[in-house]
Amino acid sequence: MSTTLERPATTPAFQQVSLTRKAKNGVATVLVWLAFLIAVVPLVWVLYTVIVNGIKRIPFSNWWTEDFGSVLSDEVGGGVLHAIVGTLEQGLICAIIAVPIGLLVSIYLVEYGRGKLAKATTFMVDILSGVPSIVAALFIYALWITTLGLPRSGFAVSLALVLLMIPVVVRSSEEMLRIVPDDLREASYALGVPKWKTIMKIVLPTAMSGIIGGIMMALARVMGETAPLLVLVGYSAYVNWNPFDGEQAALPLVMNNERVTNSLDPGSVGFDRIWGAALTLVIIIAILNLLATLLSRLLAPKKK
Amino acid sequence: MRAGDRIFQNLTTGAGIFIVALIGLIGIFLIIQAIPALRVDKVNFLFNHGWSTNDPENMAFGIADLFEVTVATSVVALIIAMPVSLGIALFLTQYAPKRLARGFAYVIDLLAAVPSIIFGLWGILVFAPAIEPFSLWVNSTFSWFPLFAPGNVQPNVRGTIFTAGIVLAVMILPIITSLSREVFERTPTPHIEGALALGATRWEVIRTTVLPFGKAGYIGASMLGLGRALGETIALAVILLIPQGRNFDWSLFDGGATFASKIAANYSEFNNATSAGAYIAAGLVLFVLTFLVNFAARSIISKKGD
């Protein structure tokens, strides 16, 4: 929309707008503003709930350095170190697998993809982004645990998260690669640089800042998933550094576990733990988003 | 072609093929795991309302109730979210000053970044008590209407499809809004200018140019929202109360379980291959359901073309 449309004309051609038309326009304006306000209310309300209720526990240093293993389930104290370790480990392993695959797919779609396979790939990425997290979890359960006979573990969770992360990475990277100007590629070809080197040395670095931003956002998104945790790993109140074996906690799992095992009256231990874990998760997501912004600024191609 | 080029092209093409194969693999693995359980199912899988997998020797599970509750919660969410998203998308593209619109759009996108378990816990611990007076009022005033009849999780009127539908509506708002906004933004400027030149009010501009142009995209976006709602797992597992005895009866004040929430709530039964198979069979139905909805949505959106 061009700027001329913001204020149509200082003197409208039609001076008389009938009352009903005016009224309809007024009603529509009010409704549209109302719709926006309706959407803002739950966001503010949810964040307010998380911050006000979560702030009670997390300023204490033991929240960040201890687990719940040494305290009773209805006892004040302990911390969520076990869950932070799990969330970060599972997220990191997921990223290590999902990022290269997602990047390769987006490079295929932008640089090589023509014809039926490219169309099918685009379509399947869209479908994959609509696969419910519980279905991804069941698939990994069927593949990893039933078929291959491997144990439930943090790594199995990572595998399910990979399915959820890939489509987000592909979408955002594809968008970034597409806005790299063709002049750059052509200049590189003209100098006799092979296509793959052009992509690796020219195209990718140019788009890198945006790609990293997209990856961070995708990572933040999958770290909040709960369904794969329920199906693919057991909850442990102790720190478990080994993602390949044994039960391992994660922040959403702490929330779910407290919900199931504790009383949830406002002010009770379970209530405080739930919102403390929620605030911790929100803080981690916020830090990832902040890092994304910082990194994209640092890596942005220099303009002269 | 140079060797490096060939390797690189094959690598990226392989990744593309992998994605296409992945969807097929998900279907195949779920089918293989579901079949043994379906074989020993004593009742009709599609039409029976009961779900009992406690005794692997005597399995009797049907998805009719899960299907109904899944559809009911999603439709309630969609009915609430569709007009609101339309309003926000119009607000962001047609009403809000350009500079503010970007910030506002970011605020709406933030809703999508909130983990769904947080929505679920907020929904049952904070939101449900807050709207309880309203729920009770609707329930008692309109109880003559089947949709608002006393449900199967009386009397506190909290963990109901009514509550779950509203929370779910909030969760699918961002996806419907952001896609509709993109479509509305692409309304050809000459159309808008033409309408304005004829003396149309802002609402008339929207009704005559923006809405007809963006209709298909908006419907596609809403269907994507529906797909998201059908598959939402933990928020519904947290909010919906499981009724004792009575099945779902198409009242909004019923409790129940959706495909996804049922699977998530009963993860402890996965220790047995046969009962795990029953849940995988339910997951397979959910997969097919979301696949079809997303497929239709993407077809509508891509047909419009950019």
XYZ file of C-alpha atoms in Angstrom:
610
model
C 0.000 0.000 0.000
C 1.431 3.343 -0.930
C 1.625 6.182 1.521
C -0.978 8.146 -0.395
C -3.577 5.743 0.958
C -3.006 6.457 4.599
C -4.960 9.669 4.267
C -7.022 9.347 1.108
C -7.796 12.912 0.136
C -7.962 16.077 2.132
C -11.186 17.088 0.418
C -13.198 13.990 -0.460
C -14.921 14.062 -3.822
C -18.118 12.957 -2.156
C -18.945 15.329 0.670
C -22.081 13.524 1.726
C -21.558 10.056 3.038
C -24.933 8.724 4.099
C -25.507 8.108 7.770
C -25.842 4.334 7.418
C -22.556 4.111 5.535
C -20.897 6.239 8.167
C -22.353 4.078 10.905
C -21.249 0.859 9.224
C -17.764 2.243 8.833
C -17.728 3.250 12.487
C -18.924 -0.147 13.670
C -16.292 -1.906 11.550
C -13.548 0.323 12.933
C -14.587 -0.382 16.510
C -14.820 -4.134 15.871
C -11.396 -4.303 14.271
C -9.775 -2.429 17.154
C -11.657 -4.668 19.576
C -10.335 -7.802 17.858
C -6.803 -6.594 18.355
C -7.376 -5.796 22.025
C -8.977 -9.221 22.562
C -5.790 -10.861 21.316
C -3.496 -8.747 23.466
C -5.367 -9.511 26.704
C -4.444 -13.224 26.944
C -0.814 -12.539 26.027
C -0.416 -9.929 28.749
C -2.377 -12.098 31.169
C -0.268 -15.222 30.538
C 3.019 -13.342 30.826
C 1.796 -11.565 33.965
C 0.839 -14.917 35.524
C 4.204 -16.470 34.685
C 6.252 -13.539 35.951
C 4.326 -12.727 39.132
C 4.025 -16.352 40.252
C 7.403 -17.474 38.962
C 9.460 -14.723 40.519
C 9.007 -16.170 44.022
C 11.568 -18.926 43.648
C 14.004 -18.103 40.926
C 15.951 -15.296 42.657
C 17.374 -17.909 45.067
C 20.702 -19.250 43.910
C 19.788 -22.854 44.732
C 17.034 -22.663 42.085
C 19.806 -22.608 39.492
C 22.370 -24.907 41.155
C 20.373 -27.747 42.744
C 17.835 -30.326 41.673
C 14.688 -31.585 43.371
C 16.332 -34.885 44.271
C 17.236 -33.935 47.826
C 13.959 -32.239 48.799
C 10.563 -33.769 49.429
C 7.892 -33.118 46.831
C 5.991 -30.814 49.198
C 9.070 -29.173 50.705
C 10.226 -25.673 49.804
C 13.754 -25.659 48.366
C 15.807 -27.319 45.677
C 16.031 -26.130 42.117
C 15.608 -27.005 38.486
C 19.218 -27.571 37.440
C 18.255 -31.116 36.397
C 15.620 -29.736 34.044
C 17.810 -26.976 32.646
C 20.506 -29.563 31.855
C 17.930 -31.751 30.101
C 16.279 -28.935 28.158
C 19.616 -27.554 26.923
C 21.115 -30.965 26.086
C 18.045 -32.208 24.240
C 17.722 -28.895 22.406
C 21.397 -28.837 21.435
C 21.430 -32.425 20.133
C 18.242 -31.710 18.208
C 19.837 -28.624 16.641
C 23.007 -30.539 15.680
C 20.876 -32.987 13.681
C 18.117 -30.718 12.405
C 20.174 -27.715 11.270
C 22.335 -29.441 8.617
C 19.345 -31.344 7.209
C 17.168 -28.242 7.189
C 19.918 -26.157 5.574
C 20.576 -28.765 2.867
C 16.865 -28.962 2.073
C 16.577 -25.191 1.799
C 19.689 -25.034 -0.417
C 18.171 -27.745 -2.591
C 14.906 -25.832 -2.898
C 16.551 -22.510 -3.722
C 19.587 -23.503 -5.806
C 18.812 -26.868 -7.415
C 15.155 -27.723 -6.996
C 13.213 -27.866 -10.240
C 10.247 -29.933 -11.294
C 8.263 -32.530 -9.443
C 10.678 -33.404 -6.647
C 11.087 -29.764 -5.637
C 7.327 -29.306 -5.583
C 6.877 -32.474 -3.558
C 9.599 -31.377 -1.125
C 8.032 -27.954 -0.574
C 4.683 -29.599 -0.027
C 6.053 -32.175 2.392
C 7.870 -29.512 4.395
C 4.504 -27.773 4.754
C 2.829 -31.009 5.790
C 5.663 -31.784 8.225
C 5.166 -28.391 9.869
C 1.580 -29.440 10.548
C 2.432 -32.818 12.100
C 1.306 -32.735 15.753
C 4.098 -33.101 18.302
C 2.451 -36.196 19.770
C 2.509 -37.901 16.351
C 6.208 -37.080 15.972
C 6.727 -38.605 19.403
C 4.778 -41.753 18.493
C 6.794 -42.139 15.289
C 10.085 -41.994 17.168
C 8.618 -44.388 19.746
C 7.692 -46.840 16.977
C 11.080 -46.454 15.279
C 13.529 -46.034 18.133
C 12.002 -47.921 21.005
C 9.816 -50.647 19.521
C 11.603 -51.418 16.251
C 15.237 -50.797 17.218
C 14.734 -51.792 20.831
C 16.651 -48.847 22.259
C 15.785 -47.356 25.662
C 13.685 -44.287 26.380
C 16.152 -41.413 26.747
C 16.817 -37.734 26.262
C 18.270 -38.591 22.853
C 14.976 -40.137 21.713
C 13.309 -36.858 22.666
C 15.882 -34.972 20.580
C 15.011 -37.145 17.579
C 11.317 -36.280 17.886
C 12.194 -32.596 18.241
C 14.246 -32.872 15.023
C 11.033 -33.649 13.116
C 9.412 -30.548 14.564
C 12.434 -28.307 14.035
C 13.317 -29.200 10.428
C 10.318 -27.541 8.737
C 10.838 -24.297 10.682
C 14.541 -24.193 9.750
C 13.797 -24.968 6.082
C 11.119 -22.263 5.843
C 13.212 -19.482 7.366
C 16.485 -20.438 5.615
C 14.729 -20.733 2.271
C 13.356 -17.237 2.661
C 16.813 -15.878 3.518
C 18.558 -17.676 0.634
C 15.984 -16.387 -1.843
C 16.704 -12.761 -1.039
C 20.425 -13.154 -1.817
C 20.731 -11.175 -5.074
C 21.379 -13.245 -8.223
C 24.062 -10.737 -9.255
C 26.292 -12.156 -6.531
C 25.919 -15.708 -7.830
C 26.465 -14.639 -11.435
C 29.559 -12.611 -10.553
C 30.979 -15.666 -8.847
C 30.189 -17.977 -11.803
C 31.759 -15.444 -14.178
C 35.006 -15.796 -12.264
C 34.874 -19.538 -12.849
C 33.962 -20.521 -9.281
C 32.092 -23.848 -9.188
C 28.458 -23.757 -8.116
C 28.955 -25.559 -4.820
C 31.761 -23.223 -3.813
C 29.651 -20.242 -4.790
C 26.914 -21.492 -2.504
C 29.269 -22.244 0.385
C 31.458 -19.140 0.153
C 29.149 -16.480 -1.263
C 25.466 -17.334 -0.892
C 25.466 -18.915 2.584
C 27.623 -16.262 4.303
C 25.455 -13.523 2.804
C 22.306 -15.088 4.184
C 23.922 -16.352 7.406
C 22.647 -13.683 9.777
C 19.030 -14.342 8.871
C 19.508 -18.104 8.874
C 20.956 -18.097 12.392
C 18.067 -15.961 13.592
C 15.613 -18.504 12.186
C 17.494 -21.410 13.779
C 17.422 -19.777 17.217
C 13.692 -19.128 16.961
C 13.080 -22.721 15.877
C 15.205 -24.005 18.771
C 13.294 -21.866 21.257
C 10.049 -23.253 19.859
C 10.991 -26.942 20.244
C 12.437 -26.479 23.727
C 8.930 -25.746 24.974
C 7.454 -28.976 23.607
C 6.060 -31.370 26.180
C 4.433 -34.249 24.316
C 7.686 -35.957 23.130
C 9.016 -35.778 26.696
C 6.028 -37.673 28.048
C 6.273 -40.516 25.574
C 10.022 -40.784 25.097
C 11.733 -40.176 28.451
C 10.903 -40.624 32.115
C 11.083 -37.824 34.680
C 13.966 -37.792 37.102
C 14.360 -35.345 39.969
C 18.146 -35.774 39.809
C 20.615 -34.231 37.373
C 21.389 -36.698 34.582
C 24.109 -35.512 32.216
C 23.847 -38.573 29.977
C 21.281 -37.999 27.211
C 21.658 -41.559 25.911
C 20.670 -43.429 28.996
C 18.295 -43.155 31.894
C 15.570 -40.762 32.870
C 16.147 -37.110 32.239
C 14.096 -34.088 33.210
C 13.314 -31.003 31.163
C 11.513 -27.829 32.140
C 8.136 -28.699 30.593
C 8.402 -32.107 32.221
C 8.956 -30.511 35.638
C 5.765 -28.515 35.167
C 3.811 -31.588 34.145
C 5.245 -33.696 36.951
C 4.389 -31.117 39.605
C 0.897 -30.822 38.135
C 0.347 -34.545 38.471
C 1.967 -35.147 41.858
C 1.405 -31.948 43.839
C -1.442 -29.855 45.149
C -1.929 -26.809 42.983
C -3.458 -24.324 45.403
C -2.017 -20.845 44.923
C 0.951 -20.425 47.237
C 1.613 -24.150 47.638
C 4.978 -25.714 46.830
C 3.653 -27.306 43.629
C 2.136 -24.025 42.442
C 5.400 -22.128 42.996
C 7.484 -24.831 41.332
C 5.241 -24.890 38.250
C 5.426 -21.164 37.682
C 9.093 -21.037 38.642
C 9.846 -23.626 35.957
C 7.607 -21.749 33.508
C 9.450 -18.484 34.126
C 12.813 -20.261 33.777
C 11.690 -21.651 30.406
C 10.446 -18.245 29.284
C 13.792 -16.709 30.319
C 15.718 -19.332 28.294
C 13.484 -18.680 25.268
C 13.960 -14.929 25.681
C 17.757 -15.333 25.883
C 17.736 -17.440 22.694
C 15.708 -14.769 20.907
C 18.076 -12.077 22.161
C 21.100 -14.100 21.006
C 19.436 -14.493 17.625
C 19.099 -10.732 17.263
C 22.665 -10.097 18.442
C 24.211 -12.768 16.215
C 22.331 -11.637 13.150
C 23.579 -8.129 13.752
C 27.180 -9.308 14.182
C 27.070 -11.596 11.141
C 25.164 -9.280 8.844
C 27.067 -8.575 5.613
C 28.957 -5.345 5.935
C 27.555 -2.498 3.937
C 29.873 0.159 2.723
C 30.217 -31.303 -14.097
C 32.944 -31.155 -11.490
C 33.073 -33.799 -8.774
C 32.487 -31.272 -5.994
C 29.397 -29.999 -7.735
C 28.024 -33.469 -8.251
C 28.551 -34.449 -4.619
C 26.982 -31.256 -3.347
C 23.982 -31.487 -5.634
C 23.383 -35.104 -4.675
C 23.666 -34.206 -1.002
C 21.052 -31.468 -1.175
C 18.756 -33.489 -3.433
C 19.101 -36.368 -1.001
C 17.941 -34.092 1.801
C 14.912 -33.175 -0.294
C 14.106 -36.839 -0.936
C 14.584 -37.545 2.782
C 11.861 -35.025 3.658
C 9.442 -36.551 1.150
C 10.230 -40.039 2.428
C 9.871 -38.953 6.046
C 6.126 -38.357 5.798
C 5.731 -41.799 4.231
C 7.914 -43.361 6.934
C 5.814 -41.800 9.698
C 2.684 -43.323 8.178
C 4.270 -46.733 7.597
C 5.790 -47.060 11.072
C 2.548 -46.037 12.754
C 0.571 -48.530 10.648
C 2.985 -51.386 11.403
C 2.793 -50.705 15.144
C -0.969 -50.247 15.145
C -1.916 -53.462 13.322
C -1.200 -56.009 16.114
C -3.288 -53.990 18.568
C -6.121 -53.525 16.084
C -6.145 -57.301 15.494
C -6.912 -58.045 19.130
C -9.383 -55.157 19.495
C -12.676 -56.709 20.595
C -14.890 -53.789 19.501
C -15.264 -51.669 16.377
C -12.265 -49.341 16.347
C -13.963 -46.513 14.471
C -17.424 -46.489 16.008
C -17.091 -47.692 19.583
C -17.120 -45.093 22.365
C -15.290 -47.035 25.027
C -11.536 -47.136 25.611
C -10.118 -49.914 27.731
C -6.539 -51.050 27.281
C -5.719 -52.058 30.837
C -5.943 -55.763 30.154
C -3.810 -56.723 27.128
C -5.678 -60.032 26.975
C -8.997 -58.293 26.627
C -8.508 -55.144 24.581
C -11.595 -53.102 23.709
C -10.971 -49.641 22.360
C -12.831 -47.381 19.945
C -12.049 -43.857 18.884
C -15.576 -42.459 18.434
C -15.437 -40.443 21.655
C -11.917 -39.171 20.974
C -12.941 -38.134 17.487
C -15.999 -36.242 18.701
C -14.144 -34.406 21.473
C -11.259 -33.555 19.133
C -13.636 -32.123 16.551
C -15.741 -30.302 19.169
C -12.795 -28.515 20.839
C -11.242 -27.606 17.497
C -14.494 -26.266 16.058
C -15.181 -24.177 19.166
C -11.653 -22.785 18.931
C -12.062 -22.065 15.236
C -15.426 -20.313 15.685
C -13.842 -17.984 18.234
C -10.483 -17.520 16.520
C -11.673 -16.939 12.945
C -13.490 -13.600 13.399
C -10.884 -12.319 15.864
C -7.980 -13.169 13.537
C -9.816 -11.559 10.645
C -10.221 -8.432 12.745
C -6.547 -8.387 13.759
C -5.345 -9.017 10.216
C -7.526 -6.161 8.941
C -6.375 -3.990 11.828
C -2.707 -4.657 11.025
C -3.029 -4.131 7.270
C -5.728 -1.472 6.955
C -6.061 0.453 10.211
C -2.860 0.519 12.258
C -0.295 3.143 11.252
C 2.500 1.455 9.254
C 5.120 1.901 11.909
C 2.946 0.517 14.689
C 1.691 -2.369 12.560
C 5.078 -4.072 12.608
C 5.318 -3.886 16.386
C 1.747 -5.105 16.801
C 2.368 -8.018 14.442
C 5.373 -8.948 16.582
C 3.188 -8.893 19.686
C 0.715 -11.315 18.081
C 3.584 -13.574 16.975
C 4.797 -13.661 20.583
C 1.632 -15.601 21.402
C 2.964 -18.404 19.212
C 6.252 -18.482 21.136
C 4.589 -19.288 24.483
C 5.025 -23.034 25.147
C 1.712 -24.838 25.078
C 2.091 -26.346 28.542
C 2.168 -22.793 29.902
C -1.081 -22.069 28.068
C -2.555 -25.241 29.523
C -1.573 -24.464 33.109
C -2.673 -20.856 32.776
C -5.925 -22.096 31.268
C -6.819 -24.428 34.121
C -5.265 -22.594 37.093
C -5.914 -18.952 36.210
C -8.288 -18.506 33.293
C -10.874 -21.174 34.155
C -11.487 -19.872 37.704
C -11.713 -16.333 36.302
C -14.458 -17.159 33.809
C -16.242 -19.621 36.084
C -19.077 -17.164 36.882
C -19.622 -16.622 33.169
C -19.499 -20.370 32.445
C -22.004 -21.052 35.222
C -24.269 -18.292 33.933
C -24.200 -19.616 30.343
C -24.691 -23.134 31.640
C -27.717 -22.299 33.788
C -29.361 -19.717 31.493
C -29.116 -21.640 28.234
C -29.227 -25.164 29.584
C -32.371 -25.812 27.469
C -30.064 -25.702 24.427
C -28.212 -29.034 24.038
C -24.821 -27.392 23.470
C -25.014 -25.647 26.849
C -26.664 -28.440 28.793
C -25.051 -29.571 32.046
C -22.157 -31.719 30.979
C -20.501 -34.811 32.346
C -17.967 -33.082 34.597
C -20.315 -31.050 36.801
C -20.508 -29.066 38.910
C -17.407 -26.846 38.880
C -17.516 -26.081 35.120
C -13.767 -25.711 34.740
C -12.028 -28.462 32.798
C -14.630 -28.402 30.050
C -14.608 -28.172 26.276
C -15.918 -24.635 26.787
C -12.726 -23.600 28.635
C -10.434 -25.688 26.435
C -11.954 -24.240 23.257
C -11.323 -20.661 24.357
C -7.694 -21.366 25.338
C -7.182 -23.262 22.085
C -8.585 -20.287 20.179
C -5.884 -18.072 21.704
C -3.240 -20.609 20.686
C -4.262 -20.744 17.005
C -4.807 -16.996 16.648
C -1.219 -16.202 15.591
C -1.074 -18.683 12.699
C -4.411 -17.601 11.202
C -3.569 -13.940 11.721
C -0.084 -13.966 10.228
C -1.127 -15.834 7.066
C -4.277 -13.725 6.525
C -2.212 -10.587 7.043
C 0.215 -11.675 4.333
C -2.648 -12.237 1.904
C -4.449 -8.985 2.710
C -1.202 -7.059 2.276
C -1.025 -8.256 -1.309
C -4.346 -6.655 -2.301
C -3.535 -4.784 -5.531
C -3.155 -1.082 -4.780
C -5.102 0.020 -7.905
C -8.162 -1.821 -6.558
C -7.988 0.036 -3.263
C -7.281 3.355 -4.932
C -10.156 2.792 -7.331
C -12.570 2.187 -4.493
C -11.281 5.225 -2.634
C -11.611 7.351 -5.759
C -15.258 6.363 -5.944
C -15.725 7.775 -2.464
C -15.831 4.520 -0.547
C -15.458 4.590 3.228
C -12.660 2.526 4.726
C -15.043 -0.322 5.532
C -16.387 -0.260 1.982
C -12.844 -0.452 0.635
C -12.272 -3.544 2.763
C -15.577 -5.133 1.786
C -15.236 -4.531 -1.936
C -11.493 -5.097 -2.505
C -9.546 -6.555 0.420
C -11.988 -9.272 1.488
C -12.819 -10.652 -1.991
C -9.117 -10.702 -2.846
C -8.039 -12.369 0.390
C -10.969 -14.740 0.930
C -9.269 -17.920 -0.301
C -6.105 -17.152 1.642
C -8.080 -16.445 4.793
C -9.979 -19.728 4.500
C -6.733 -21.610 3.890
C -5.149 -19.925 6.902
C -8.137 -20.870 9.060
C -7.820 -24.487 7.983
C -4.159 -24.468 8.965
C -5.337 -23.161 12.326
C -7.798 -26.034 12.466
C -4.972 -28.478 11.742
C -2.998 -26.992 14.613
C -6.007 -27.227 16.925
C -6.671 -30.873 16.055
C -3.135 -31.836 17.041
C -2.694 -29.680 20.144
C -1.595 -32.019 22.880
C -0.458 -30.945 26.296
C -2.632 -27.860 26.770
C -5.727 -30.000 26.321
C -4.339 -32.853 28.416
C -3.901 -30.341 31.245
C -7.253 -28.575 30.869
C -9.814 -31.235 29.950
C -11.229 -33.220 32.840
C -11.821 -36.901 32.206
C -15.456 -37.704 33.011
C -16.373 -40.696 35.128
C -18.810 -43.024 33.449
C -20.706 -40.900 30.970
C -19.407 -40.393 27.459
C -19.210 -37.189 25.481
C -22.695 -35.884 24.790
C -22.120 -32.807 22.613
C -22.431 -30.349 25.463
C -19.752 -27.692 25.750
C -19.723 -28.369 29.469
C -18.616 -31.942 28.938
C -15.105 -33.039 29.707
C -13.293 -35.685 27.734
C -10.108 -36.397 25.841
C -8.918 -35.643 22.330
C -6.702 -38.008 20.336
C -3.602 -36.089 21.331
C -4.499 -35.452 24.964
C -5.529 -39.096 25.472
C -2.165 -40.337 24.219
C -0.231 -37.782 26.265
C -2.180 -38.485 29.436
C -1.672 -42.244 29.254
C 2.025 -42.478 28.475
C 2.430 -44.793 31.442
C 0.552 -47.534 29.535
C 3.304 -47.623 26.933
C 5.173 -50.279 28.884
C 3.084 -52.910 27.132
C 3.430 -53.355 23.356
C -0.243 -54.184 22.782
C -1.686 -51.240 24.690
C 0.985 -48.939 23.226
C -0.252 -50.169 19.844
C -3.761 -49.011 20.691
C -2.517 -45.497 21.349
C -0.388 -45.596 18.214
C -3.526 -46.562 16.266
C -5.249 -43.485 17.707
C -2.179 -41.428 16.766
C -2.358 -42.788 13.237
C -5.941 -41.555 12.905
C -4.837 -38.134 14.188
C -1.965 -38.117 11.688
C -4.319 -38.879 8.801
C -6.797 -36.269 10.031
C -4.212 -33.460 10.307
C -2.622 -34.563 7.024
C -5.941 -34.195 5.183
C -6.737 -30.825 6.762
C -3.255 -29.425 6.099
C -3.296 -30.861 2.585
C -6.584 -29.096 1.836
C -5.372 -25.863 3.423
C -2.122 -25.817 1.431
C -3.991 -26.597 -1.786
C -6.319 -23.645 -1.252
C -3.442 -21.309 -0.435
C -1.205 -22.396 -3.327
C -4.047 -22.358 -5.844
C -4.411 -18.649 -5.179
C -0.755 -18.460 -6.190
C 1.751 -15.738 -5.672
